[in-house]
Short mmCIF file of C-alpha atoms in Angstrom, two decimals:
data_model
loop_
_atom_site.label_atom_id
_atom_site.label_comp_id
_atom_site.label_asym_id
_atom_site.label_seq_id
_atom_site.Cartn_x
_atom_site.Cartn_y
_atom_site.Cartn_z
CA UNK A 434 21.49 -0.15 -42.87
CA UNK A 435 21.73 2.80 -45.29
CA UNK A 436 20.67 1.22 -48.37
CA UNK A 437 20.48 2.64 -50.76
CA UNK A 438 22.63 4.84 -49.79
CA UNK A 439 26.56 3.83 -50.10
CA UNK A 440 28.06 2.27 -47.02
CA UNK A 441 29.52 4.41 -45.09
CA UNK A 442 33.52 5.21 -45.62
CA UNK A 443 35.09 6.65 -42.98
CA UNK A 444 37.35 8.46 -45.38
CA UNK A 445 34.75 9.82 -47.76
CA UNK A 446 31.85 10.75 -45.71
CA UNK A 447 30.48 11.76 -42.37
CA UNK A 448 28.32 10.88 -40.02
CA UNK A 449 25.93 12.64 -37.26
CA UNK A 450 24.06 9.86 -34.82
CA UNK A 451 21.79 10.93 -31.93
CA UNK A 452 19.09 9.68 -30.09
CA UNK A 453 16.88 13.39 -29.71
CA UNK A 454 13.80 13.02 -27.09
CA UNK A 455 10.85 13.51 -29.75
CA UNK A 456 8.71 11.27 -32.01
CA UNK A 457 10.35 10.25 -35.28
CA UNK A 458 6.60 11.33 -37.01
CA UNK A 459 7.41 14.85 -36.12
CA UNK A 460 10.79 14.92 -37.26
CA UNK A 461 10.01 13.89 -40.17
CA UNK A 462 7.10 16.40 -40.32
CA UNK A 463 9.50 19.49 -39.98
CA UNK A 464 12.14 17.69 -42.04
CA UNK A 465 9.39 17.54 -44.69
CA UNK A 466 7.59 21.20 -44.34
CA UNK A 467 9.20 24.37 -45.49
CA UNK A 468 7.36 26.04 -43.15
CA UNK A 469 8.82 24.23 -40.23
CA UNK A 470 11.95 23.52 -41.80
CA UNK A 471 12.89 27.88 -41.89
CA UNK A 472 12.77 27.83 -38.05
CA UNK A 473 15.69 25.29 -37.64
CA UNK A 474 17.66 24.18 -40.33
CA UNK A 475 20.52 26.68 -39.95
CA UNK A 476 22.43 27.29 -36.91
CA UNK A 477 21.22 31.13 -35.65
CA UNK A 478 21.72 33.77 -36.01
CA UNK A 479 21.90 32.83 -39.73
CA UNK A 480 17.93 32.47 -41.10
CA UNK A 481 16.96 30.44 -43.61
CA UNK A 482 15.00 32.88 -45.84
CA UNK A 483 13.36 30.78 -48.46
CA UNK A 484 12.77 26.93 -49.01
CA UNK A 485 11.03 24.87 -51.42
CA UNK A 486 10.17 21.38 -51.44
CA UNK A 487 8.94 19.05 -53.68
CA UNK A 488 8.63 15.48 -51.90
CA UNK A 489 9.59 12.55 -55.23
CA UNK A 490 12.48 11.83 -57.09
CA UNK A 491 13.74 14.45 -58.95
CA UNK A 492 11.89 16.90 -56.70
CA UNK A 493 12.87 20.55 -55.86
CA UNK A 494 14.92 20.30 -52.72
CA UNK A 495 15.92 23.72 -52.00
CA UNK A 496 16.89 26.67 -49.65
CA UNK A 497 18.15 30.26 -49.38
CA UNK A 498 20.70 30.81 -45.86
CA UNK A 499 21.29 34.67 -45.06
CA UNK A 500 24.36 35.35 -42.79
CA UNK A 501 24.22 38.19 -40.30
CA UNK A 502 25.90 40.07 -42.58
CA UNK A 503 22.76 39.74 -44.71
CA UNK A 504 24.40 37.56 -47.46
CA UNK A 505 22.45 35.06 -49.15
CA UNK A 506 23.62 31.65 -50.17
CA UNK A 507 21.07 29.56 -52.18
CA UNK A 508 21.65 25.59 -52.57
CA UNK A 509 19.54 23.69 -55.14
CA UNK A 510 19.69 19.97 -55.12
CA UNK A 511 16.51 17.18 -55.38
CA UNK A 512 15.35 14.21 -53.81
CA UNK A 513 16.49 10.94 -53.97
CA UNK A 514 14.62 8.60 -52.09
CA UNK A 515 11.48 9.37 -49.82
CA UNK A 516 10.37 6.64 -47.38
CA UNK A 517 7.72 8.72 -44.93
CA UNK A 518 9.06 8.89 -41.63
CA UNK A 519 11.81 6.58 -42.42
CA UNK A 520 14.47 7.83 -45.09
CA UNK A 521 15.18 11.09 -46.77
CA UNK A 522 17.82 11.10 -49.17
CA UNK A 523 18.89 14.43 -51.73
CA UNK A 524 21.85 15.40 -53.30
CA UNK A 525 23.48 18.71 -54.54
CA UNK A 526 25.13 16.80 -57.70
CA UNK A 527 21.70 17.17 -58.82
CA UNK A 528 19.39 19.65 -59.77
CA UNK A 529 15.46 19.23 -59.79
CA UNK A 530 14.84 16.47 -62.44
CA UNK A 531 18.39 14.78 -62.19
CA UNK A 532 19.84 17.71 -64.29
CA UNK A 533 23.62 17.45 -63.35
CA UNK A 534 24.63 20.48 -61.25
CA UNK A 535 27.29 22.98 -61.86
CA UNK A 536 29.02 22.54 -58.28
CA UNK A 537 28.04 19.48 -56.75
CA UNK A 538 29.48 18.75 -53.11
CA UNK A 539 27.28 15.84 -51.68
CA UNK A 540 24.16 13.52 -50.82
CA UNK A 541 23.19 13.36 -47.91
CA UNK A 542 20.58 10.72 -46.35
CA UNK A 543 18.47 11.27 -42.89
CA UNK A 544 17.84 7.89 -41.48
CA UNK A 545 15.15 8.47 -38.68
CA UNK A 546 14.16 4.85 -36.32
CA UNK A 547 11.57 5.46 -33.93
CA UNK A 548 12.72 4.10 -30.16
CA UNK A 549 9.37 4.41 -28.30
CA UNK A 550 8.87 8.48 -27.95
CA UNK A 551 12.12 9.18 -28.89
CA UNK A 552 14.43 8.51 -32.09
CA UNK A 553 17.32 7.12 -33.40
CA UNK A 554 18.60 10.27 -35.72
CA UNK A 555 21.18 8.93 -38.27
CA UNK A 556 22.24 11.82 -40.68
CA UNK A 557 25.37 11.03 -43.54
CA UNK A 558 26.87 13.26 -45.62
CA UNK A 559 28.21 10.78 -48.67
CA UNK A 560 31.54 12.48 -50.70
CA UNK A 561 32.85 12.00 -53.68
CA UNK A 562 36.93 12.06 -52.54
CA UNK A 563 38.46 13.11 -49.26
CA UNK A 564 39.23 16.31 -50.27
CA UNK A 565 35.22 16.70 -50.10
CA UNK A 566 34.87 15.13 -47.10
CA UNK A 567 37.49 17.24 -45.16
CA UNK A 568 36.44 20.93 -47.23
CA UNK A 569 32.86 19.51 -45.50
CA UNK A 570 34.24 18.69 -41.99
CA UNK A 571 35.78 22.22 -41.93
CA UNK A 572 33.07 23.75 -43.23
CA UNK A 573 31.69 23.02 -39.61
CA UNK A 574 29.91 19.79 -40.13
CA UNK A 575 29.64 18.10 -36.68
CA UNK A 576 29.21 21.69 -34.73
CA UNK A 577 26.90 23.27 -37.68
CA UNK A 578 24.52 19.68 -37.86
CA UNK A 579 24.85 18.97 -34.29
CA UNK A 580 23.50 22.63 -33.37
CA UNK A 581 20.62 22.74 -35.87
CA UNK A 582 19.46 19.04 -34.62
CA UNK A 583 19.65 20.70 -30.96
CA UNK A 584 17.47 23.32 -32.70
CA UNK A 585 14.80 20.92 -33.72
CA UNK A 586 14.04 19.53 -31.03
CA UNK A 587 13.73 22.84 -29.26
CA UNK A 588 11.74 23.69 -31.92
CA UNK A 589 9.33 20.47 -31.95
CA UNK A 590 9.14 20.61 -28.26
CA UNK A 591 7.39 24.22 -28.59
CA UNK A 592 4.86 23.26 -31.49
CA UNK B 77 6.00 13.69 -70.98
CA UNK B 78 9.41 12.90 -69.31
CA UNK B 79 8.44 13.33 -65.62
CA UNK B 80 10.81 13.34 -63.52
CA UNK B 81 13.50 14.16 -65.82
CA UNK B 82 14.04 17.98 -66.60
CA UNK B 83 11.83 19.08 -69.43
CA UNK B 84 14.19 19.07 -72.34
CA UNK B 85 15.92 22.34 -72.88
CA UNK B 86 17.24 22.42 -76.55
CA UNK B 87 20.46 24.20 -75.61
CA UNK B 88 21.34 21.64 -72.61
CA UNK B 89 20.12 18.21 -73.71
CA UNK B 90 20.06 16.01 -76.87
CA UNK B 91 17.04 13.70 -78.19
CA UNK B 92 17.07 10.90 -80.17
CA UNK B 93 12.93 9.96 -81.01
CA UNK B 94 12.15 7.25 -83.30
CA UNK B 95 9.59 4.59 -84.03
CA UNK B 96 10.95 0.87 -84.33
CA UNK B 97 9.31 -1.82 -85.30
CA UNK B 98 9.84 -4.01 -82.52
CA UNK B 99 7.63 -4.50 -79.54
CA UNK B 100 8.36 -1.90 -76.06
CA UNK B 101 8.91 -5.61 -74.10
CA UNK B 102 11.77 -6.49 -75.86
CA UNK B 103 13.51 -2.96 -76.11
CA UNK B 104 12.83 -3.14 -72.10
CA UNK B 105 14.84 -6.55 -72.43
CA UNK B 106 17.75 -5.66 -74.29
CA UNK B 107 18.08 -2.79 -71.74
CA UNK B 108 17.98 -4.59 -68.66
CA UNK B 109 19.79 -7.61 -68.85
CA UNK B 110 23.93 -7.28 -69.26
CA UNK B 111 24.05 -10.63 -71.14
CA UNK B 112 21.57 -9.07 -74.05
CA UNK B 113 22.88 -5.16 -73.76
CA UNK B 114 26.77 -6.26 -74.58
CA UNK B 115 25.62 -7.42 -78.31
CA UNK B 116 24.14 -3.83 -79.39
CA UNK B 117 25.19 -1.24 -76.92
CA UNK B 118 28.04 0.00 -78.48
CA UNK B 119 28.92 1.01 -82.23
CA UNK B 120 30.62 -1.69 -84.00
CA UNK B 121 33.35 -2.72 -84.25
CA UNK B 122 33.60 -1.36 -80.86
CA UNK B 123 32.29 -4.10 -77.91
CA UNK B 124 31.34 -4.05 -73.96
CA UNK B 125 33.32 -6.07 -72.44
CA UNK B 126 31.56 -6.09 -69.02
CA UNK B 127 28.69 -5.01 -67.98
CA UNK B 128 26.73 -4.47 -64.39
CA UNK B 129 22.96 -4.03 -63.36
CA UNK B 130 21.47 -3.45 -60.45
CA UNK B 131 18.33 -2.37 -61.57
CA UNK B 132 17.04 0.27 -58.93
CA UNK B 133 17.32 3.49 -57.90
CA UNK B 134 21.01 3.92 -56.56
CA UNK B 135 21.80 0.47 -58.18
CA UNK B 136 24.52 -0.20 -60.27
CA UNK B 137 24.35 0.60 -64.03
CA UNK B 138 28.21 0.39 -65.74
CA UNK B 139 29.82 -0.90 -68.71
CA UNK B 140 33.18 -1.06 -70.24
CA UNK B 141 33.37 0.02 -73.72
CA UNK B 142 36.58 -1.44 -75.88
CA UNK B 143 38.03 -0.03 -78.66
CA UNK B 144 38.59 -2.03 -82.24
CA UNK B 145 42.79 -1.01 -81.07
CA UNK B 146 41.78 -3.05 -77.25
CA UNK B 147 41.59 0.24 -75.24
CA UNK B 148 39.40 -0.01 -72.40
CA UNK B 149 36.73 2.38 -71.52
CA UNK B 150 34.60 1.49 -68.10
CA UNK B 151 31.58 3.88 -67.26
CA UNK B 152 30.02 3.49 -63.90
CA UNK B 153 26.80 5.12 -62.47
CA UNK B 154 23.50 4.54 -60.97
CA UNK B 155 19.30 4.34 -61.81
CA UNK B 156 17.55 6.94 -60.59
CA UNK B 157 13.87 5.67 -61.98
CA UNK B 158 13.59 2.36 -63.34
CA UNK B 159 9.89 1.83 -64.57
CA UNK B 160 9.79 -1.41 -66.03
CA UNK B 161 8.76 -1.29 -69.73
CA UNK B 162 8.21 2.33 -69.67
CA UNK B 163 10.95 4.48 -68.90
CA UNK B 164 14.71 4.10 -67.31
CA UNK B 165 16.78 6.77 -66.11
CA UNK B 166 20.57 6.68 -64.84
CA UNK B 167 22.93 9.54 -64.26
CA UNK B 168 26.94 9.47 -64.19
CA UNK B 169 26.98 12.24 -61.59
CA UNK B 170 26.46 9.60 -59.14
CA UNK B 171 28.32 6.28 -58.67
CA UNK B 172 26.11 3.30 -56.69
CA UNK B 173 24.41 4.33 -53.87
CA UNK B 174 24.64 8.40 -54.63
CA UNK B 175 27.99 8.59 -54.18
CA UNK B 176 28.84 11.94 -56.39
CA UNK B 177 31.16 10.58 -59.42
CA UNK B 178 34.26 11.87 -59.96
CA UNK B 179 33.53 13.19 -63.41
CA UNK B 180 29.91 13.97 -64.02
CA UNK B 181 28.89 14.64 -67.19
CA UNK B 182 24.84 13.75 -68.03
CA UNK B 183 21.70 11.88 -66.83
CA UNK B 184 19.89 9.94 -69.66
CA UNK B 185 16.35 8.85 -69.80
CA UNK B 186 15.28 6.41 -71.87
CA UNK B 187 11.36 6.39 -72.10
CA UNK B 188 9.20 3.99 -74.47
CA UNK B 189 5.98 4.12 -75.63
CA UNK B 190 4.12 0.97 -77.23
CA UNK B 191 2.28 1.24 -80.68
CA UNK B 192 1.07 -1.68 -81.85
CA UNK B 193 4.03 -4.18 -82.69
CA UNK B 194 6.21 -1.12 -82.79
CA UNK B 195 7.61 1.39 -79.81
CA UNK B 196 7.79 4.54 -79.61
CA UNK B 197 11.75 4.82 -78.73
CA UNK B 198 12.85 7.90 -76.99
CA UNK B 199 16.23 8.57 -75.64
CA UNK B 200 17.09 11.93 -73.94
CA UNK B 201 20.61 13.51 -72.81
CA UNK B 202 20.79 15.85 -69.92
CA UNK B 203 23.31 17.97 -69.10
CA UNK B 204 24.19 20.89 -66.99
CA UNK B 205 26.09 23.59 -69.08
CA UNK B 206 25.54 24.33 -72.85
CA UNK B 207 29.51 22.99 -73.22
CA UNK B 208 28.39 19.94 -71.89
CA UNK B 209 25.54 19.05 -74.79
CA UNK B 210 28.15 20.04 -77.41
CA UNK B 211 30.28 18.20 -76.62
CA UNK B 212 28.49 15.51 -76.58
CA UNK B 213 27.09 16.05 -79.96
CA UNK B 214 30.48 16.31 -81.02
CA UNK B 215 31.46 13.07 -79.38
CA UNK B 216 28.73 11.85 -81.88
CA UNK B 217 25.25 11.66 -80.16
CA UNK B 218 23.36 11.06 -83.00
CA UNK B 219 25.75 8.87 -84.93
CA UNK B 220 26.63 6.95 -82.10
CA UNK B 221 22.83 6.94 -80.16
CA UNK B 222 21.03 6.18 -84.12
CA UNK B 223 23.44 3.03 -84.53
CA UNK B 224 22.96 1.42 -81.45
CA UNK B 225 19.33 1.95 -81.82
CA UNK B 226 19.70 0.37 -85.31
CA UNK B 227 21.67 -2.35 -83.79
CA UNK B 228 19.38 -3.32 -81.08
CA UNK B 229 16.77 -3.58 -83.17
CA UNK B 230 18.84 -6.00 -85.48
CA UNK B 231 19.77 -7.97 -82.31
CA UNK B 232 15.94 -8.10 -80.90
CA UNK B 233 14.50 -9.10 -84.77
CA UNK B 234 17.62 -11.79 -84.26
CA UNK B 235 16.32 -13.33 -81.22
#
């Protein structure tokens, strides 16, 4: 189902699944659009203060998060795989054109399937050991991913 | 000229350029297809003893290197680009299916460029610190990189 991303391991990676009451074409849209992207992808009050996208392999995947406190916190990674309106997949392990990155963490694929107006949202974060996956999980994965997806929608529902 | 791979950066990546005079179709070949790579891949007396290909991005790309004193060296990673006859890149950051690798250490492109009979053979090293490139070079880039060039074109004229 995730090809070509790695099958899932339970112990290595983890997993966000939702059907969310919006199109899978405009998901993708502010998945996809730095413009829409800054209103969403980080769970408030944190902002996301700068993003750049470059939509190939080997592309420019990247953002800037500011805490409250005013702190910023920049993560550079690329794409992967692009399948419009389908499949986004981008890694940290990589800068823009597959230079290897000095801290890499994880890739992470958004699987989107359209179910009449509403979609199937699939979204994996792939490790490389457990340690990874557990650092991730309490790093506020399933509260952090769930509340920005709850964001979206919001945020697609007012466009 | 190596789009999508990083624009070589002399003090992160090494480059091997040379013209051969075999033909880009065969160099593709010897490349892509285990039961061809494991007589030139390595230098001799050294051999590959196994060898995998799945030959897309996130596929399989690994092969076990053996020592002349029958130490066993396997190497596992993934394509990112695979542009048949033209230009292959794979990474070690990233096992099959982006899974980030336990030890990372480059991305290689490989990118060929027909002339006449002869090809334009062009092999780049990527890698994300300065410490990283010298040690490769110290590993024996160019010693090891030129030979198996060498070979393969021995192998391909032997065909």
């Amino acid at each position: 189902m995730t090809f070509p991303l790695s099958p899932v391991d339970p112990d290595l990676d983890l997993v966000l699944e939702r059907v969310i009451d919006v199109p899978a074409d405009l998901v993708w849209k502010v998945w996809t659009t730095p413009e829409h992207l800054v209103h969403w992808f980080v769970p408030k009050p944190w902002t996301v203060t700068a993003c750049e996208m470059d939509l190939r392999p080997g592309g420019v995947f990247s953002t800037t998060m500011r805490s409250p406190e005013g702190e910023e916190f920049p993560n550079s990674g690329c794409y992967l795989e692009v399948v419009p309106g389908e499949r986004l997949i981008f890694t940290d392990t990589l800068l823009p054109g597959f230079r290897p990155a000095p801290a890499p963490f994880f890739t992470a694929g958004l699987f989107l399937t359209p179910q009449g107006d509403s979609t199937l949202y699939r979204a994996v974060a792939v490790h490389g050991d457990s340690a990874a996956r557990q650092k991730h999980e309490e790093m506020g994965f399933h509260e952090g991913w769930g509340t920005v997806v709850g964001q979206m929608v919001d945020y697609i529902k007012a466009m």
